Amino acid sequence: MTTHDRASSATAIRPASPADFPFLHAVAGRPDMARFVIDEDDTALAAYLADPACRLVIWSPEGRPLGFALFCEIGNPSGRVELRRLALAETGRGLGRAFLAALVRHAFTKLGASRIWLDMASDNDRAHRVYLAAGFSHEGTLRRHWRRPAGDVADLLLFGMLRDEWRG
């Protein structure tokens, strides 16, 4: 990815609005996403839009929405920001690294994060590879921690990145 591509990818992040909710539902509601991303109802999504400690964002580097993410804990005195939920509309196109790089850049440059953290289900191998390649460190495992909507319980892996570790 060139410097221009990185810059345009980062500027392709915009705040979500209620008009984006059908896109979020279409992505989160896909059968292949069900094990990893919760499809929250419009009331919950609207609550994120109203919460000053959260930012629900859309990634649209090609002029149309290709992904979404939810940042939480914005304004925390420690400077940490949680990247709580992220998903791409289309997988297998090689967009994961660019998407994550844009989100990390956004957190450090626009949200004032000094640390970004996230968790993921331990069986999400694709996300695991992308997070490590982006420079996140595996910081721990919460065993049998998350009950998925289907009823099974998954281990969660915790990842973090400090601003001075960022390769932006």
PDB file of C-alpha atoms in Angstrom:
ATOM      1  CA  MET A   1       0.000   0.000   0.000  1.00  0.00           C
ATOM      2  CA  THR A   2       1.440   3.369  -0.974  1.00  0.00           C
ATOM      3  CA  THR A   3       1.478   6.465   1.228  1.00  0.00           C
ATOM      4  CA  HIS A   4      -1.373   7.898  -0.867  1.00  0.00           C
ATOM      5  CA  ASP A   5      -3.377   4.675  -0.437  1.00  0.00           C
ATOM      6  CA  ARG A   6      -2.852   4.773   3.343  1.00  0.00           C
ATOM      7  CA  ALA A   7      -3.934   8.408   3.519  1.00  0.00           C
ATOM      8  CA  SER A   8      -7.040   7.898   1.381  1.00  0.00           C
ATOM      9  CA  SER A   9      -7.920   4.726   3.291  1.00  0.00           C
ATOM     10  CA  ALA A  10      -7.714   6.602   6.602  1.00  0.00           C
ATOM     11  CA  THR A  11      -9.822   9.519   5.357  1.00  0.00           C
ATOM     12  CA  ALA A  12     -12.408   7.013   4.165  1.00  0.00           C
ATOM     13  CA  ILE A  13     -13.591   6.621   7.763  1.00  0.00           C
ATOM     14  CA  ARG A  14     -16.705   8.609   8.548  1.00  0.00           C
ATOM     15  CA  PRO A  15     -19.233   8.665  11.373  1.00  0.00           C
ATOM     16  CA  ALA A  16     -22.134   6.263  10.948  1.00  0.00           C
ATOM     17  CA  SER A  17     -25.721   7.507  10.905  1.00  0.00           C
ATOM     18  CA  PRO A  18     -29.093   5.766  11.180  1.00  0.00           C
ATOM     19  CA  ALA A  19     -29.090   5.581   7.373  1.00  0.00           C
ATOM     20  CA  ASP A  20     -26.169   3.132   7.715  1.00  0.00           C
ATOM     21  CA  PHE A  21     -28.031   0.714   9.977  1.00  0.00           C
ATOM     22  CA  PRO A  22     -29.242  -1.496   7.078  1.00  0.00           C
ATOM     23  CA  PHE A  23     -25.602  -1.882   5.967  1.00  0.00           C
ATOM     24  CA  LEU A  24     -24.520  -2.819   9.501  1.00  0.00           C
ATOM     25  CA  HIS A  25     -27.321  -5.381   9.763  1.00  0.00           C
ATOM     26  CA  ALA A  26     -26.480  -6.831   6.339  1.00  0.00           C
ATOM     27  CA  VAL A  27     -22.849  -7.355   7.364  1.00  0.00           C
ATOM     28  CA  ALA A  28     -23.350  -8.482  10.961  1.00  0.00           C
ATOM     29  CA  GLY A  29     -26.298 -10.669   9.990  1.00  0.00           C
ATOM     30  CA  ARG A  30     -24.380 -12.793   7.500  1.00  0.00           C
ATOM     31  CA  PRO A  31     -24.149 -16.463   8.524  1.00  0.00           C
ATOM     32  CA  ASP A  32     -20.318 -16.417   8.340  1.00  0.00           C
ATOM     33  CA  MET A  33     -20.253 -13.470  10.771  1.00  0.00           C
ATOM     34  CA  ALA A  34     -22.658 -14.934  13.331  1.00  0.00           C
ATOM     35  CA  ARG A  35     -19.895 -16.630  15.338  1.00  0.00           C
ATOM     36  CA  PHE A  36     -17.870 -13.424  15.678  1.00  0.00           C
ATOM     37  CA  VAL A  37     -20.049 -10.287  15.395  1.00  0.00           C
ATOM     38  CA  ILE A  38     -23.325  -9.525  17.169  1.00  0.00           C
ATOM     39  CA  ASP A  39     -26.067  -7.948  15.055  1.00  0.00           C
ATOM     40  CA  GLU A  40     -27.497  -5.400  17.468  1.00  0.00           C
ATOM     41  CA  ASP A  41     -30.895  -3.808  16.945  1.00  0.00           C
ATOM     42  CA  ASP A  42     -31.412  -0.204  15.847  1.00  0.00           C
ATOM     43  CA  THR A  43     -32.020   0.973  19.419  1.00  0.00           C
ATOM     44  CA  ALA A  44     -28.598  -0.288  20.526  1.00  0.00           C
ATOM     45  CA  LEU A  45     -26.923   1.203  17.439  1.00  0.00           C
ATOM     46  CA  ALA A  46     -28.630   4.565  18.059  1.00  0.00           C
ATOM     47  CA  ALA A  47     -27.399   4.479  21.659  1.00  0.00           C
ATOM     48  CA  TYR A  48     -23.814   4.218  20.391  1.00  0.00           C
ATOM     49  CA  LEU A  49     -24.391   7.250  18.164  1.00  0.00           C
ATOM     50  CA  ALA A  50     -25.636   9.238  21.178  1.00  0.00           C
ATOM     51  CA  ASP A  51     -22.869   8.135  23.560  1.00  0.00           C
ATOM     52  CA  PRO A  52     -19.930  10.603  23.624  1.00  0.00           C
ATOM     53  CA  ALA A  53     -17.590   7.764  24.682  1.00  0.00           C
ATOM     54  CA  CYS A  54     -18.390   5.764  21.515  1.00  0.00           C
ATOM     55  CA  ARG A  55     -17.905   6.239  17.788  1.00  0.00           C
ATOM     56  CA  LEU A  56     -19.646   3.976  15.307  1.00  0.00           C
ATOM     57  CA  VAL A  57     -17.828   4.467  12.005  1.00  0.00           C
ATOM     58  CA  ILE A  58     -18.094   3.385   8.378  1.00  0.00           C
ATOM     59  CA  TRP A  59     -15.078   2.591   6.187  1.00  0.00           C
ATOM     60  CA  SER A  60     -15.660   3.473   2.532  1.00  0.00           C
ATOM     61  CA  PRO A  61     -12.330   3.736   0.669  1.00  0.00           C
ATOM     62  CA  GLU A  62     -13.948   2.907  -2.691  1.00  0.00           C
ATOM     63  CA  GLY A  63     -16.780   5.405  -2.267  1.00  0.00           C
ATOM     64  CA  ARG A  64     -19.189   2.820  -0.860  1.00  0.00           C
ATOM     65  CA  PRO A  65     -19.335   1.230   2.586  1.00  0.00           C
ATOM     66  CA  LEU A  66     -16.972  -1.731   2.866  1.00  0.00           C
ATOM     67  CA  GLY A  67     -16.781  -2.092   6.640  1.00  0.00           C
ATOM     68  CA  PHE A  68     -17.805  -0.758  10.001  1.00  0.00           C
ATOM     69  CA  ALA A  69     -16.302  -0.505  13.461  1.00  0.00           C
ATOM     70  CA  LEU A  70     -17.257   0.591  16.950  1.00  0.00           C
ATOM     71  CA  PHE A  71     -14.796   2.467  19.153  1.00  0.00           C
ATOM     72  CA  CYS A  72     -15.581   2.720  22.881  1.00  0.00           C
ATOM     73  CA  GLU A  73     -13.991   4.183  26.013  1.00  0.00           C
ATOM     74  CA  ILE A  74     -13.158   7.416  24.174  1.00  0.00           C
ATOM     75  CA  GLY A  75     -12.076  10.041  26.682  1.00  0.00           C
ATOM     76  CA  ASN A  76     -10.950   7.482  29.264  1.00  0.00           C
ATOM     77  CA  PRO A  77      -8.382   9.177  31.547  1.00  0.00           C
ATOM     78  CA  SER A  78      -5.803   6.482  30.761  1.00  0.00           C
ATOM     79  CA  GLY A  79      -6.036   7.234  27.043  1.00  0.00           C
ATOM     80  CA  ARG A  80      -7.194   3.737  26.171  1.00  0.00           C
ATOM     81  CA  VAL A  81      -9.712   3.213  23.388  1.00  0.00           C
ATOM     82  CA  GLU A  82     -11.468  -0.075  22.821  1.00  0.00           C
ATOM     83  CA  LEU A  83     -12.023  -1.266  19.284  1.00  0.00           C
ATOM     84  CA  ARG A  84     -15.095  -3.242  20.223  1.00  0.00           C
ATOM     85  CA  ARG A  85     -16.515  -4.376  16.924  1.00  0.00           C
ATOM     86  CA  LEU A  86     -15.243  -4.402  13.377  1.00  0.00           C
ATOM     87  CA  ALA A  87     -16.406  -6.213  10.273  1.00  0.00           C
ATOM     88  CA  LEU A  88     -15.917  -6.113   6.531  1.00  0.00           C
ATOM     89  CA  ALA A  89     -18.775  -6.421   4.059  1.00  0.00           C
ATOM     90  CA  GLU A  90     -16.728  -8.735   1.856  1.00  0.00           C
ATOM     91  CA  THR A  91     -14.049 -11.097   3.064  1.00  0.00           C
ATOM     92  CA  GLY A  92     -11.393 -12.743   0.940  1.00  0.00           C
ATOM     93  CA  ARG A  93     -10.551  -9.575  -1.014  1.00  0.00           C
ATOM     94  CA  GLY A  94      -7.411  -8.794   0.973  1.00  0.00           C
ATOM     95  CA  LEU A  95      -8.928  -5.684   2.561  1.00  0.00           C
ATOM     96  CA  GLY A  96      -8.517  -6.673   6.214  1.00  0.00           C
ATOM     97  CA  ARG A  97      -5.086  -5.167   6.717  1.00  0.00           C
ATOM     98  CA  ALA A  98      -5.987  -1.855   5.048  1.00  0.00           C
ATOM     99  CA  PHE A  99      -9.213  -1.689   7.043  1.00  0.00           C
ATOM    100  CA  LEU A 100      -7.454  -2.325  10.341  1.00  0.00           C
ATOM    101  CA  ALA A 101      -4.647   0.115   9.490  1.00  0.00           C
ATOM    102  CA  ALA A 102      -7.238   2.822   8.808  1.00  0.00           C
ATOM    103  CA  LEU A 103      -8.975   2.096  12.121  1.00  0.00           C
ATOM    104  CA  VAL A 104      -5.721   2.179  14.089  1.00  0.00           C
ATOM    105  CA  ARG A 105      -4.689   5.442  12.418  1.00  0.00           C
ATOM    106  CA  HIS A 106      -8.118   6.908  13.214  1.00  0.00           C
ATOM    107  CA  ALA A 107      -7.866   5.883  16.880  1.00  0.00           C
ATOM    108  CA  PHE A 108      -4.405   7.375  17.350  1.00  0.00           C
ATOM    109  CA  THR A 109      -4.795  10.521  15.240  1.00  0.00           C
ATOM    110  CA  LYS A 110      -8.484  11.447  15.559  1.00  0.00           C
ATOM    111  CA  LEU A 111      -9.599   9.894  18.846  1.00  0.00           C
ATOM    112  CA  GLY A 112      -6.462  10.722  20.837  1.00  0.00           C
ATOM    113  CA  ALA A 113      -5.788   7.146  21.918  1.00  0.00           C
ATOM    114  CA  SER A 114      -2.561   6.313  23.685  1.00  0.00           C
ATOM    115  CA  ARG A 115      -3.529   2.637  23.681  1.00  0.00           C
ATOM    116  CA  ILE A 116      -5.945   0.596  21.570  1.00  0.00           C
ATOM    117  CA  TRP A 117      -7.248  -2.721  22.775  1.00  0.00           C
ATOM    118  CA  LEU A 118      -9.635  -5.309  21.423  1.00  0.00           C
ATOM    119  CA  ASP A 119     -10.747  -8.848  22.025  1.00  0.00           C
ATOM    120  CA  MET A 120     -11.656 -11.636  19.653  1.00  0.00           C
ATOM    121  CA  ALA A 121     -13.041 -15.152  19.772  1.00  0.00           C
ATOM    122  CA  SER A 122     -10.145 -17.593  19.908  1.00  0.00           C
ATOM    123  CA  ASP A 123     -11.410 -19.510  16.861  1.00  0.00           C
ATOM    124  CA  ASN A 124     -11.345 -16.461  14.554  1.00  0.00           C
ATOM    125  CA  ASP A 125      -8.108 -17.423  12.798  1.00  0.00           C
ATOM    126  CA  ARG A 126      -8.371 -14.787  10.065  1.00  0.00           C
ATOM    127  CA  ALA A 127      -8.688 -11.920  12.576  1.00  0.00           C
ATOM    128  CA  HIS A 128      -5.881 -13.372  14.686  1.00  0.00           C
ATOM    129  CA  ARG A 129      -3.459 -13.227  11.730  1.00  0.00           C
ATOM    130  CA  VAL A 130      -4.518  -9.687  10.769  1.00  0.00           C
ATOM    131  CA  TYR A 131      -4.162  -8.315  14.323  1.00  0.00           C
ATOM    132  CA  LEU A 132      -0.676  -9.759  14.744  1.00  0.00           C
ATOM    133  CA  ALA A 133       0.411  -8.524  11.295  1.00  0.00           C
ATOM    134  CA  ALA A 134      -0.845  -5.022  12.189  1.00  0.00           C
ATOM    135  CA  GLY A 135       1.396  -4.904  15.242  1.00  0.00           C
ATOM    136  CA  PHE A 136      -1.044  -5.787  18.012  1.00  0.00           C
ATOM    137  CA  SER A 137       0.353  -7.838  20.898  1.00  0.00           C
ATOM    138  CA  HIS A 138      -1.519 -10.780  22.359  1.00  0.00           C
ATOM    139  CA  GLU A 139      -1.933  -9.711  25.989  1.00  0.00           C
ATOM    140  CA  GLY A 140      -3.923 -12.574  27.425  1.00  0.00           C
ATOM    141  CA  THR A 141      -6.768 -15.026  27.190  1.00  0.00           C
ATOM    142  CA  LEU A 142     -10.090 -14.996  28.972  1.00  0.00           C
ATOM    143  CA  ARG A 143     -11.072 -18.641  29.068  1.00  0.00           C
ATOM    144  CA  ARG A 144     -14.720 -19.604  28.413  1.00  0.00           C
ATOM    145  CA  HIS A 145     -15.643 -15.920  28.635  1.00  0.00           C
ATOM    146  CA  TRP A 146     -18.111 -15.019  25.849  1.00  0.00           C
ATOM    147  CA  ARG A 147     -21.455 -16.701  25.338  1.00  0.00           C
ATOM    148  CA  ARG A 148     -22.305 -16.363  21.665  1.00  0.00           C
ATOM    149  CA  PRO A 149     -25.873 -15.877  20.446  1.00  0.00           C
ATOM    150  CA  ALA A 150     -25.884 -19.525  19.297  1.00  0.00           C
ATOM    151  CA  GLY A 151     -25.296 -20.583  22.920  1.00  0.00           C
ATOM    152  CA  ASP A 152     -21.729 -21.899  22.800  1.00  0.00           C
ATOM    153  CA  VAL A 153     -19.075 -20.308  24.978  1.00  0.00           C
ATOM    154  CA  ALA A 154     -15.788 -19.100  23.487  1.00  0.00           C
ATOM    155  CA  ASP A 155     -12.415 -18.089  24.843  1.00  0.00           C
ATOM    156  CA  LEU A 156     -11.537 -14.453  24.142  1.00  0.00           C
ATOM    157  CA  LEU A 157      -8.040 -13.367  23.179  1.00  0.00           C
ATOM    158  CA  LEU A 158      -7.023  -9.860  24.281  1.00  0.00           C
ATOM    159  CA  PHE A 159      -4.828  -7.708  22.037  1.00  0.00           C
ATOM    160  CA  GLY A 160      -3.355  -4.247  22.528  1.00  0.00           C
ATOM    161  CA  MET A 161      -1.197  -1.657  20.850  1.00  0.00           C
ATOM    162  CA  LEU A 162       0.463   1.395  22.368  1.00  0.00           C
ATOM    163  CA  ARG A 163       0.883   4.605  20.396  1.00  0.00           C
ATOM    164  CA  ASP A 164       4.696   4.267  20.471  1.00  0.00           C
ATOM    165  CA  GLU A 165       4.391   0.737  19.015  1.00  0.00           C
ATOM    166  CA  TRP A 166       2.289   1.966  16.093  1.00  0.00           C
ATOM    167  CA  ARG A 167       3.962   1.763  12.700  1.00  0.00           C
ATOM    168  CA  GLY A 168       1.843   4.540  11.204  1.00  0.00           C
TER     169      GLY A 168
END
